[in-house]
Amino acid sequence: MKEIRGRVWKYGDDINTDVIFPGKYTYTITNPEEMARHALEDLDPSFAKNVKKGDIIVAGKNFGCGSSREQAATCIKYAGVSAVVAKSFSRIFFRNAINQGLPVIQCEKAVDRISNGEEIEIDFEKGELHCKEGKFYFSALPKFLLAILEDGGLIPHVKRSLFSHHLHIL
Amino acid sequence: MGMTFAQKILASKAKKRVVQPDEIVEVSPDVVMSHDNTAAIIGIFNEIGAKRVLKPNKPVIVLDHCVPAANEKYAANHKRIREFTREQDIHNFYDINTGICHQVLPEKGYVLPGKLIVGSDSHTTTYGAFGAFATGIGRSETAVIWATDEIWFRCPRTIKINVKGKFKKGVYAKDLALHIIGTLGADGALYRAIEYSGETVKDMEISERMTLCNMSVEMGAKIGYVEPDEKTVEWLSRRTKEKYEIVKSDPDAEYERIIDFDVTDLEPQIACPHTVDNVKMVKEVQGKKIDQAFIGTCVNGRLDDLRIAASILKGKKIAKTVRLIVIPASMEIYLGAIREGIIEDLVRAGAVVLNPGCGPCLGAHEGVLAPGEVCLSTANRNFKGRMGCREAYIYLASPATVAASALTGEITDPRGYL
């Protein structure tokens, strides 16, 4: 997970969890592959049909605001998205994304310089984002969160540690 | 330098003398709330490989999001939750005949000053009205808390919102909450704790403080908080015998921002489609036709709210072009409303009164919208698709504004109807 490269789906500010994964599905769809078919359904119906493995979502401020539904992160991850870059994230979405093993990068300066459809590169360890208009830096996540991402999410992370020693998530 | 409420609580729970803003700590929550999504959490819990809930007295589970079950899938989820609570000796379980989690937990005495409460629901911030540190988390981390009794938190910076002035007739805490969100924006308090203070908050009833704290998450806040006072203590004395310690910010605590609001000239407010911070004065959108009016939810389904609605609707009939749905937030409130004759007044006026629960707020059942329809609701969210249809339009306002608008069939300033 050191570096990724992907095509950009660009969206605006305050993208909420209802448009990412509608509430009407929250208790009826449990299979993550099926969740992925409804990803961003009420924001951009073309997304789920055309998204390719490795694509990157780039959005404005407060991405993932609204409900605590974890499926908002799950559906994006299972749609094949390799990372979400935003000016800022809603706090519950941020937690859910890490817990689902979906990298989230806060890089305010880069967002307005990235265009829909372009290819960008992200180096997680160096904290660098390369796009057509140049190179931007972001703060790397704390080590314990990177460890959760490396393990593919909170559940695999906890499974690894739970039965070896007494668990500390940090 | 003193500490804010958020710093103090996290320091105490992490067994540290001091916790600074942005510091990450590991804590054991006092209460772990979940609702219908408990079924999914059970699945994750099993996936971890954990056999027993480590502290079975900590989960509080309330079925509220789709009650009674609307279809086989919901029914199977509910069944699984009932079985699990029995297997795991989780006694703090409330079935479909109780109400909305955010109303039920305070009523049943789980929400006390100084407690650290997590819930797999974003509106868990409601409990800050009682001086608890309460915030929403995801499903996976809820399952992990069941297994390990641990979760990490980053200590938030704190914004203090000082409110002064007396509300004019027809203007309520909901109008203030919408006004604050409209002013600060949907990310205006992102990752922050909000402390509500000032004479106006002090004058508020507990139910109104709950409305403020509930809506805090609509500006991105991690918690909302009102310093407990004699009203809090009195309210809690009817709910629990458990001892608690009131935790307050130090007088010299450091706030990131202090923002002043004066409600003296505040007019009825309304959030327009499709974001909660798209707030206008009701008079600016007066006359917009509505198809459905909805009074209820964890923001405004309390007895005070139903009383206000009934005072406007009693002896009158709602417009023929409008459907009015009323859902008391809990069975206790429902019974209170029956005793006071409120339910009869509402039903005679043309309301459909449904059993306590979340109802159509999240678009699962009991009044989802059709394409092109407009709903005026007392809920906390108006996102596209929220009430089950992406081509529908949701406006948010106080129970008074919703009740007055149900009478006229169009968005109406309630002040002429009180």
Coordinates of C-alpha atoms in Angstrom, one line a residue:
Chain A
M1 CA 0.0 0.0 0.0
K2 CA 3.0 2.3 -0.2
E3 CA 2.1 3.8 -3.5
I4 CA -1.0 3.9 -5.6
R5 CA -1.9 5.3 -9.0
G6 CA -5.4 5.8 -10.2
R7 CA -8.0 7.7 -12.3
V8 CA -9.9 10.5 -10.5
W9 CA -13.6 10.8 -9.9
K10 CA -14.0 14.4 -8.8
Y11 CA -16.9 15.6 -6.6
G12 CA -17.8 18.7 -4.5
D13 CA -18.2 19.7 -0.9
D14 CA -20.3 18.0 1.9
I15 CA -20.9 14.7 0.1
N16 CA -23.1 13.0 2.6
T17 CA -23.6 9.3 3.5
D18 CA -27.2 9.3 2.2
V19 CA -26.1 10.0 -1.3
I20 CA -23.1 7.6 -1.0
F21 CA -25.2 4.7 0.3
P22 CA -29.0 5.4 0.6
G23 CA -30.6 4.7 4.0
K24 CA -33.2 2.5 2.4
Y25 CA -30.6 -0.1 1.7
T26 CA -28.8 0.1 5.1
Y27 CA -30.6 -2.9 6.6
T28 CA -31.5 -4.8 3.5
I29 CA -28.2 -5.1 1.7
T30 CA -25.5 -6.9 3.6
N31 CA -23.2 -8.3 0.9
P32 CA -20.4 -5.8 0.2
E33 CA -20.2 -6.6 -3.5
E34 CA -23.9 -5.7 -3.8
M35 CA -23.3 -2.6 -1.7
A36 CA -20.7 -1.6 -4.3
R37 CA -23.3 -1.7 -7.0
H38 CA -25.2 1.1 -5.2
A39 CA -22.1 3.2 -4.4
L40 CA -22.8 7.0 -4.8
E41 CA -26.1 6.1 -6.3
D42 CA -27.9 9.3 -5.4
L43 CA -24.9 11.5 -6.2
D44 CA -23.7 10.1 -9.5
P45 CA -25.6 7.1 -10.9
S46 CA -22.8 6.6 -13.6
F47 CA -20.2 6.0 -10.9
A48 CA -21.0 2.4 -9.9
K49 CA -21.3 1.4 -13.6
N50 CA -18.0 2.8 -14.7
V51 CA -15.7 2.8 -11.7
K52 CA -12.6 0.7 -12.3
K53 CA -10.3 -1.0 -9.7
G54 CA -7.8 1.4 -8.4
D55 CA -9.7 4.6 -9.2
I56 CA -9.5 7.5 -6.7
I57 CA -12.3 9.7 -5.4
V58 CA -11.3 13.4 -5.0
A59 CA -13.7 15.6 -3.2
G60 CA -14.1 18.9 -1.3
K61 CA -14.7 19.6 2.4
N62 CA -16.6 17.4 4.9
F63 CA -16.7 14.2 2.8
G64 CA -18.9 11.5 4.3
C65 CA -21.0 13.8 6.6
G66 CA -24.2 12.6 8.0
S67 CA -25.1 9.1 9.2
S68 CA -22.6 6.8 10.9
R69 CA -23.4 4.0 8.4
E70 CA -20.2 2.1 7.7
Q71 CA -21.5 0.9 4.4
A72 CA -20.6 4.4 3.0
A73 CA -17.0 3.4 3.3
T74 CA -17.6 -0.3 2.5
C75 CA -19.4 0.4 -0.8
I76 CA -16.6 2.7 -2.0
K77 CA -13.9 0.2 -1.1
Y78 CA -15.7 -2.7 -2.7
A79 CA -16.4 -0.6 -5.8
G80 CA -12.6 -0.8 -6.3
V81 CA -11.6 2.6 -5.1
S82 CA -8.1 2.7 -3.8
A83 CA -8.3 6.0 -1.8
V84 CA -10.4 9.0 -1.1
V85 CA -8.7 12.4 -1.2
A86 CA -10.6 15.3 0.3
K87 CA -10.2 18.8 1.7
S88 CA -11.6 17.4 5.0
F89 CA -13.5 14.4 6.2
S90 CA -16.5 13.9 8.5
R91 CA -15.1 12.3 11.6
I92 CA -17.2 9.1 11.6
F93 CA -16.6 8.5 7.9
F94 CA -12.9 9.0 8.6
R95 CA -13.0 6.3 11.3
N96 CA -15.1 4.0 9.2
A97 CA -12.9 4.3 6.2
I98 CA -9.8 3.3 8.2
N99 CA -11.7 0.5 9.8
Q100 CA -12.7 -0.8 6.4
G101 CA -9.1 -0.5 5.1
L102 CA -10.0 2.3 2.7
P103 CA -7.2 4.9 2.7
V104 CA -8.4 8.5 3.3
I105 CA -6.1 11.4 2.6
Q106 CA -6.7 15.0 3.7
C107 CA -4.9 17.3 1.2
E108 CA -6.7 20.6 1.0
K109 CA -4.4 22.3 -1.4
A110 CA -4.4 19.6 -4.0
V111 CA -8.1 19.1 -4.4
D112 CA -8.8 22.3 -6.5
R113 CA -5.9 21.5 -8.7
I114 CA -7.0 18.0 -9.7
S115 CA -9.4 17.5 -12.6
N116 CA -12.0 14.8 -13.1
G117 CA -10.6 11.9 -15.0
E118 CA -6.9 12.6 -14.7
E119 CA -4.5 10.1 -13.3
I120 CA -2.9 10.9 -9.9
E121 CA -0.3 9.2 -7.8
I122 CA -0.1 8.9 -4.0
D123 CA 2.8 7.9 -1.9
F124 CA 1.6 7.2 1.6
E125 CA 4.9 6.9 3.3
K126 CA 6.3 10.1 1.9
G127 CA 3.0 11.9 2.2
E128 CA 3.1 13.0 -1.4
L129 CA 0.4 13.4 -4.0
H130 CA 1.4 13.9 -7.7
C131 CA -1.1 15.3 -10.2
K132 CA -0.9 17.1 -13.5
E133 CA -0.5 20.4 -11.8
G134 CA 2.3 19.3 -9.6
K135 CA 3.3 17.8 -6.3
F136 CA 1.4 18.3 -3.0
Y137 CA 2.2 17.2 0.5
F138 CA -0.1 15.7 3.1
S139 CA 0.4 14.6 6.8
A140 CA 0.9 10.9 7.0
L141 CA -1.6 9.1 9.2
P142 CA -0.5 8.1 12.8
K143 CA 1.3 4.8 12.8
F144 CA -1.4 2.9 14.6
L145 CA -3.9 3.9 11.9
L146 CA -1.5 3.0 9.1
A147 CA -1.1 -0.4 10.8
I148 CA -4.9 -0.9 10.6
L149 CA -4.9 0.0 6.9
E150 CA -1.9 -2.3 6.3
D151 CA -3.9 -5.2 7.8
G152 CA -6.9 -4.4 5.5
G153 CA -9.1 -2.9 8.2
L154 CA -9.9 -3.0 11.9
I155 CA -11.4 -6.5 11.9
P156 CA -8.4 -8.3 10.4
H157 CA -6.2 -6.1 12.5
V158 CA -7.9 -7.1 15.7
K159 CA -8.0 -10.7 14.7
R160 CA -4.3 -10.7 14.3
S161 CA -3.7 -9.2 17.7
L162 CA -6.7 -10.5 19.8
F163 CA -5.6 -14.0 20.2
S164 CA -1.9 -13.4 20.6
H165 CA -1.7 -11.0 23.4
H166 CA -4.1 -8.7 25.3
L167 CA -5.2 -6.3 22.7
H168 CA -4.4 -2.6 22.6
I169 CA -5.7 -1.0 19.5
L170 CA -3.2 1.8 19.7
Chain B
M1 CA -4.2 26.3 32.0
G2 CA -7.4 24.5 32.8
M3 CA -9.1 21.8 30.8
T4 CA -12.4 21.7 28.8
F5 CA -15.1 19.2 29.5
A6 CA -13.9 17.0 26.6
Q7 CA -10.3 17.1 27.9
K8 CA -11.3 16.3 31.5
I9 CA -13.6 13.3 30.5
L10 CA -11.0 11.8 28.2
A11 CA -8.2 12.3 30.8
S12 CA -10.2 10.7 33.5
K13 CA -11.2 7.7 31.3
A14 CA -7.7 7.3 30.0
K15 CA -6.4 7.5 33.6
K16 CA -4.2 10.5 32.8
R17 CA -3.7 13.7 34.6
V18 CA -4.0 15.9 31.5
V19 CA -5.1 15.3 27.9
Q20 CA -4.3 17.9 25.3
P21 CA -6.5 18.6 22.3
D22 CA -5.5 16.4 19.3
E23 CA -3.9 13.9 21.7
I24 CA -5.1 10.3 21.0
V25 CA -6.2 8.2 23.9
E26 CA -7.5 4.7 24.5
V27 CA -10.6 4.4 26.7
S28 CA -13.3 2.0 27.8
P29 CA -16.7 3.5 27.2
D30 CA -19.4 3.3 30.0
V31 CA -22.3 2.6 27.6
V32 CA -22.3 1.1 24.1
M33 CA -25.5 1.9 22.3
S34 CA -26.7 0.2 19.1
H35 CA -30.0 -0.2 17.4
D36 CA -31.3 -2.3 14.4
N37 CA -27.8 -2.2 13.1
T38 CA -26.9 -4.6 16.0
A39 CA -27.6 -7.4 13.5
A40 CA -24.7 -6.3 11.3
I41 CA -22.5 -5.8 14.4
I42 CA -23.2 -9.3 15.5
G43 CA -22.0 -10.5 12.1
I44 CA -18.7 -8.6 12.6
F45 CA -18.4 -9.8 16.2
N46 CA -18.6 -13.3 15.0
E47 CA -16.1 -12.6 12.2
I48 CA -13.5 -11.4 14.8
G49 CA -13.8 -14.8 16.4
A50 CA -14.8 -13.5 19.8
K51 CA -17.1 -15.8 21.7
R52 CA -18.4 -13.6 24.6
V53 CA -19.2 -9.9 24.9
L54 CA -16.5 -8.9 27.4
K55 CA -18.8 -6.5 29.4
P56 CA -22.4 -7.6 28.8
N57 CA -23.7 -4.8 31.1
K58 CA -22.3 -2.1 28.7
P59 CA -24.3 -2.7 25.5
V60 CA -27.7 -1.0 25.4
I61 CA -29.7 -2.2 22.4
V62 CA -32.9 -0.5 21.2
L63 CA -34.9 -1.6 18.2
D64 CA -36.2 1.6 16.6
H65 CA -35.1 2.1 13.0
C66 CA -37.7 -0.1 11.4
V67 CA -40.2 -1.2 13.9
P68 CA -42.3 -3.4 13.6
A69 CA -40.3 -5.1 10.9
A70 CA -41.3 -3.9 7.4
N71 CA -40.2 -7.0 5.6
E72 CA -38.6 -10.4 6.1
K73 CA -35.1 -9.0 6.0
Y74 CA -35.8 -6.6 8.9
A75 CA -37.7 -9.3 10.8
A76 CA -34.7 -11.7 10.5
N77 CA -32.4 -9.0 11.7
H78 CA -34.6 -8.3 14.8
K79 CA -34.8 -12.0 15.5
R80 CA -31.1 -12.4 15.4
I81 CA -30.7 -9.5 17.8
R82 CA -33.2 -10.9 20.3
E83 CA -31.4 -14.3 20.2
F84 CA -28.0 -12.7 20.6
T85 CA -29.0 -10.7 23.7
R86 CA -30.3 -13.9 25.3
E87 CA -27.1 -15.9 24.4
Q88 CA -24.8 -13.1 25.6
D89 CA -26.8 -12.2 28.8
I90 CA -27.3 -8.6 27.5
H91 CA -30.1 -7.5 29.7
N92 CA -30.2 -3.9 28.5
F93 CA -32.3 -4.8 25.5
Y94 CA -35.4 -2.8 24.4
D95 CA -37.7 -4.4 21.8
I96 CA -40.0 -2.7 19.3
N97 CA -42.4 -1.4 21.9
T98 CA -40.0 1.2 23.5
G99 CA -39.0 4.0 21.2
I100 CA -36.1 5.8 19.6
C101 CA -32.7 5.0 21.1
H102 CA -31.8 8.6 21.8
Q103 CA -35.0 9.1 23.8
V104 CA -35.0 5.7 25.4
L105 CA -31.5 5.8 26.8
P106 CA -32.0 9.0 28.9
E107 CA -35.5 7.8 29.9
K108 CA -34.2 4.5 31.2
G109 CA -31.4 6.2 33.2
Y110 CA -28.3 5.2 31.1
V111 CA -27.3 8.7 30.3
L112 CA -25.7 10.5 33.2
P113 CA -23.3 13.4 33.6
G114 CA -19.7 12.4 33.3
K115 CA -20.4 9.2 31.4
L116 CA -18.5 8.3 28.2
I117 CA -21.1 6.9 25.8
V118 CA -20.6 5.6 22.3
G119 CA -23.3 4.6 19.9
S120 CA -23.4 3.2 16.4
D121 CA -25.5 6.2 15.3
S122 CA -24.4 9.7 14.5
H123 CA -27.1 11.4 16.7
T124 CA -25.5 9.9 19.8
T125 CA -24.4 13.5 20.4
T126 CA -27.9 14.0 21.9
Y127 CA -26.8 12.7 25.3
G128 CA -24.5 15.7 25.8
A129 CA -27.7 17.5 26.9
F130 CA -27.1 15.7 30.2
G131 CA -23.4 16.4 30.5
A132 CA -22.2 13.1 29.1
F133 CA -19.4 12.8 26.5
A134 CA -21.4 11.0 23.8
T135 CA -20.5 10.4 20.2
G136 CA -21.2 8.2 17.1
I137 CA -19.0 5.4 15.9
G138 CA -19.1 2.8 13.2
R139 CA -20.3 -0.8 13.3
S140 CA -16.9 -2.5 13.2
E141 CA -15.6 -0.5 16.1
T142 CA -18.7 -1.3 18.0
A143 CA -18.1 -5.0 17.5
V144 CA -14.5 -4.5 18.6
I145 CA -15.6 -2.7 21.8
W146 CA -17.9 -5.7 22.6
A147 CA -14.9 -7.9 22.2
T148 CA -12.2 -5.8 23.8
D149 CA -13.9 -3.0 25.8
E150 CA -11.5 -0.5 24.1
I151 CA -11.7 2.3 21.6
W152 CA -9.4 5.2 20.6
F153 CA -10.4 8.8 20.5
R154 CA -8.6 12.0 19.4
C155 CA -9.4 14.7 22.0
P156 CA -11.4 17.4 20.2
R157 CA -10.8 21.2 20.4
T158 CA -13.8 23.0 21.8
I159 CA -16.1 25.7 20.4
K160 CA -18.2 27.5 23.0
I161 CA -21.5 28.8 21.8
N162 CA -22.9 31.5 24.1
V163 CA -26.6 32.2 23.6
K164 CA -28.5 35.1 25.1
G165 CA -31.9 36.6 24.8
K166 CA -35.5 35.2 25.1
F167 CA -37.2 33.4 22.2
K168 CA -40.1 35.3 20.7
K169 CA -43.4 33.4 20.7
G170 CA -43.3 30.8 17.9
V171 CA -39.5 30.4 17.9
Y172 CA -37.9 27.4 19.6
A173 CA -34.6 25.6 20.2
K174 CA -35.0 23.9 16.8
D175 CA -35.0 27.3 15.1
L176 CA -31.8 28.2 17.1
A177 CA -30.2 24.9 16.1
L178 CA -31.0 25.5 12.4
H179 CA -29.8 29.1 12.7
I180 CA -26.5 28.0 14.2
I181 CA -25.9 25.3 11.5
G182 CA -26.9 27.8 8.8
T183 CA -24.3 30.3 10.2
L184 CA -21.4 27.9 10.9
G185 CA -22.0 25.5 7.9
A186 CA -22.2 21.7 7.6
D187 CA -18.5 21.5 8.6
G188 CA -18.5 24.4 10.9
A189 CA -17.7 22.3 14.0
L190 CA -15.9 19.4 12.2
Y191 CA -14.1 17.2 14.8
R192 CA -14.9 19.8 17.5
A193 CA -16.7 19.6 20.8
I194 CA -19.4 22.2 21.2
E195 CA -20.3 23.6 24.6
Y196 CA -23.7 25.4 24.6
S197 CA -23.9 28.0 27.4
G198 CA -25.5 31.3 28.2
E199 CA -28.8 32.4 29.8
T200 CA -30.9 31.1 26.9
V201 CA -29.5 27.5 27.3
K202 CA -29.9 27.8 31.0
D203 CA -33.6 28.6 30.5
M204 CA -34.2 25.7 28.2
E205 CA -36.0 22.6 29.2
I206 CA -34.1 19.3 28.9
S207 CA -36.0 18.4 25.8
E208 CA -34.8 21.6 24.1
R209 CA -31.2 21.0 25.2
M210 CA -31.5 17.5 23.6
T211 CA -32.6 19.1 20.3
L212 CA -29.5 21.3 20.3
C213 CA -27.1 18.5 21.2
N214 CA -28.7 16.2 18.7
M215 CA -28.2 18.6 15.8
S216 CA -24.6 19.3 16.7
V217 CA -23.5 16.5 14.5
E218 CA -25.0 18.3 11.5
M219 CA -22.1 20.7 11.8
G220 CA -19.7 17.9 12.1
A221 CA -19.3 18.1 15.9
K222 CA -17.9 15.1 17.8
I223 CA -20.0 16.0 20.8
G224 CA -22.5 18.6 22.0
Y225 CA -22.5 19.5 25.7
V226 CA -24.7 21.5 28.1
E227 CA -23.4 21.9 31.6
P228 CA -25.7 20.0 34.0
D229 CA -27.7 22.2 36.4
E230 CA -30.6 21.8 38.8
K231 CA -32.9 21.0 35.9
T232 CA -30.7 18.1 34.9
V233 CA -30.4 16.8 38.4
E234 CA -34.2 17.0 38.9
W235 CA -34.9 15.2 35.5
L236 CA -32.4 12.5 36.3
S237 CA -33.8 12.0 39.9
R238 CA -36.9 10.5 38.3
R239 CA -34.8 8.1 36.1
T240 CA -32.1 6.6 38.2
K241 CA -30.7 6.1 41.6
E242 CA -27.2 5.6 40.3
K243 CA -24.6 8.1 41.6
Y244 CA -22.8 10.3 39.2
E245 CA -20.2 13.1 39.1
I246 CA -20.9 16.3 37.2
V247 CA -17.9 17.2 35.0
K248 CA -17.6 20.8 33.9
S249 CA -15.0 22.8 32.0
D250 CA -12.5 24.7 34.1
P251 CA -13.0 28.4 34.3
D252 CA -9.7 29.0 32.6
A253 CA -10.1 26.2 29.9
E254 CA -8.9 27.1 26.5
Y255 CA -11.6 27.4 23.7
E256 CA -10.7 27.4 20.1
R257 CA -13.5 29.8 19.4
I258 CA -16.3 31.5 21.4
I259 CA -19.3 32.4 19.3
D260 CA -22.2 34.6 20.5
F261 CA -25.8 34.2 19.4
D262 CA -28.7 36.4 20.5
V263 CA -32.1 34.9 19.9
T264 CA -34.1 38.1 20.7
D265 CA -34.9 38.8 17.1
L266 CA -34.6 35.2 15.8
E267 CA -37.5 34.3 13.4
P268 CA -38.7 30.7 12.6
Q269 CA -36.0 29.0 10.5
I270 CA -36.1 26.3 7.9
A271 CA -33.5 24.1 6.2
C272 CA -34.1 23.8 2.5
P273 CA -33.2 20.9 0.2
H274 CA -30.7 19.2 0.1
T275 CA -28.4 20.2 2.9
V276 CA -29.0 21.0 6.6
D277 CA -27.0 24.2 6.4
N278 CA -29.2 25.6 3.6
V279 CA -31.1 27.6 6.2
K280 CA -33.5 30.4 5.5
M281 CA -36.2 32.2 7.4
V282 CA -39.6 30.5 7.1
K283 CA -41.1 33.7 5.6
E284 CA -38.6 33.5 2.7
V285 CA -40.1 30.2 1.5
Q286 CA -43.6 30.8 2.7
G287 CA -46.3 29.5 0.3
K288 CA -44.3 26.5 -1.0
K289 CA -46.8 23.6 -1.4
I290 CA -46.1 20.5 0.7
D291 CA -47.4 16.9 0.3
Q292 CA -46.4 15.5 3.6
A293 CA -45.8 16.9 7.1
F294 CA -43.8 14.8 9.6
I295 CA -43.6 15.5 13.3
G296 CA -41.4 13.1 15.3
T297 CA -37.8 11.7 15.4
C298 CA -35.0 12.0 17.9
V299 CA -34.8 15.8 17.4
N300 CA -38.5 16.8 17.9
G301 CA -40.7 13.8 18.9
R302 CA -40.9 14.7 22.6
L303 CA -44.0 15.6 24.6
D304 CA -43.3 19.4 24.5
D305 CA -43.2 19.1 20.7
L306 CA -46.4 17.2 20.4
R307 CA -48.1 19.7 22.8
I308 CA -47.1 22.6 20.5
A309 CA -48.4 20.7 17.5
A310 CA -51.7 19.9 19.2
S311 CA -52.1 23.5 20.4
I312 CA -52.0 24.6 16.7
L313 CA -54.1 21.7 15.3
K314 CA -56.8 21.2 18.0
G315 CA -60.3 21.7 16.6
K316 CA -59.0 22.2 13.1
K317 CA -58.5 20.1 10.0
I318 CA -55.2 19.7 8.0
A319 CA -55.3 20.7 4.4
K320 CA -56.8 18.0 2.1
T321 CA -53.6 17.9 0.0
V322 CA -51.4 17.1 2.9
R323 CA -50.6 13.9 4.8
L324 CA -49.6 14.5 8.4
I325 CA -47.5 11.8 10.1
V326 CA -46.9 12.0 13.9
I327 CA -44.6 9.7 15.7
P328 CA -43.9 10.1 19.4
A329 CA -40.3 9.5 20.2
S330 CA -41.0 6.9 22.9
M331 CA -43.8 4.8 24.5
E332 CA -43.5 6.9 27.6
I333 CA -44.1 10.1 25.5
Y334 CA -46.9 8.3 23.6
L335 CA -48.7 7.5 26.9
G336 CA -48.2 11.0 28.1
A337 CA -49.7 12.4 24.9
I338 CA -52.7 10.0 25.3
R339 CA -53.2 11.1 28.9
E340 CA -53.2 14.8 27.9
G341 CA -55.6 14.3 25.0
I342 CA -53.0 15.3 22.5
I343 CA -53.3 12.1 20.4
E344 CA -57.0 12.6 20.0
D345 CA -56.6 16.2 19.0
L346 CA -54.0 15.3 16.4
V347 CA -56.0 12.3 15.0
R348 CA -59.2 14.5 14.8
A349 CA -57.2 17.1 12.9
G350 CA -56.3 14.4 10.4
A351 CA -52.9 13.1 11.5
V352 CA -51.8 9.5 11.1
V353 CA -50.2 8.6 14.4
L354 CA -47.7 5.8 14.3
N355 CA -45.9 3.8 16.9
P356 CA -42.7 5.1 18.5
G357 CA -39.6 4.7 16.4
C358 CA -37.6 6.4 13.6
G359 CA -40.5 6.1 11.1
P360 CA -39.8 7.5 7.6
C361 CA -36.8 9.7 8.7
L362 CA -34.3 7.4 7.1
G363 CA -36.5 6.3 4.2
A364 CA -37.1 2.7 5.4
H365 CA -40.9 2.7 5.8
E366 CA -43.9 4.4 7.2
G367 CA -44.2 7.3 4.8
V368 CA -41.5 7.3 2.2
L369 CA -41.9 10.0 -0.5
A370 CA -42.7 9.8 -4.2
P371 CA -40.8 11.5 -7.0
G372 CA -41.4 15.2 -7.0
E373 CA -43.1 15.3 -3.6
V374 CA -42.2 17.9 -0.9
C375 CA -42.0 16.9 2.8
L376 CA -41.8 19.4 5.7
S377 CA -40.3 17.5 8.6
T378 CA -39.1 18.1 12.2
A379 CA -36.2 15.7 11.6
N380 CA -32.5 16.5 11.4
R381 CA -31.5 15.6 7.8
N382 CA -32.8 16.6 4.4
F383 CA -30.3 15.0 2.2
K384 CA -31.3 13.8 -1.3
G385 CA -32.8 10.4 -1.0
R386 CA -33.0 10.5 2.8
M387 CA -36.7 9.7 2.9
G388 CA -36.5 7.0 0.3
C389 CA -36.7 8.9 -3.0
R390 CA -33.9 10.9 -4.6
E391 CA -36.4 13.0 -6.6
A392 CA -38.2 14.2 -3.4
Y393 CA -37.6 17.5 -1.5
I394 CA -37.2 17.7 2.3
Y395 CA -37.5 20.8 4.4
L396 CA -36.7 20.9 8.1
A397 CA -38.3 23.1 10.7
S398 CA -39.8 23.2 14.2
P399 CA -42.9 21.3 15.2
A400 CA -44.9 24.6 15.3
T401 CA -43.9 25.4 11.7
V402 CA -44.7 21.9 10.5
A403 CA -48.1 21.9 12.3
A404 CA -49.1 25.3 10.9
S405 CA -48.0 24.2 7.4
A406 CA -50.0 21.0 7.7
L407 CA -53.1 23.2 8.2
T408 CA -52.5 25.4 5.2
G409 CA -50.9 22.9 2.9
E410 CA -48.0 25.1 2.3
I411 CA -44.9 26.3 4.2
T412 CA -46.3 28.7 6.8
D413 CA -44.9 30.9 9.6
P414 CA -46.4 29.5 12.7
R415 CA -46.7 32.8 14.5
G416 CA -50.1 33.5 13.2
Y417 CA -51.4 30.1 14.5
L418 CA -50.4 30.2 18.2

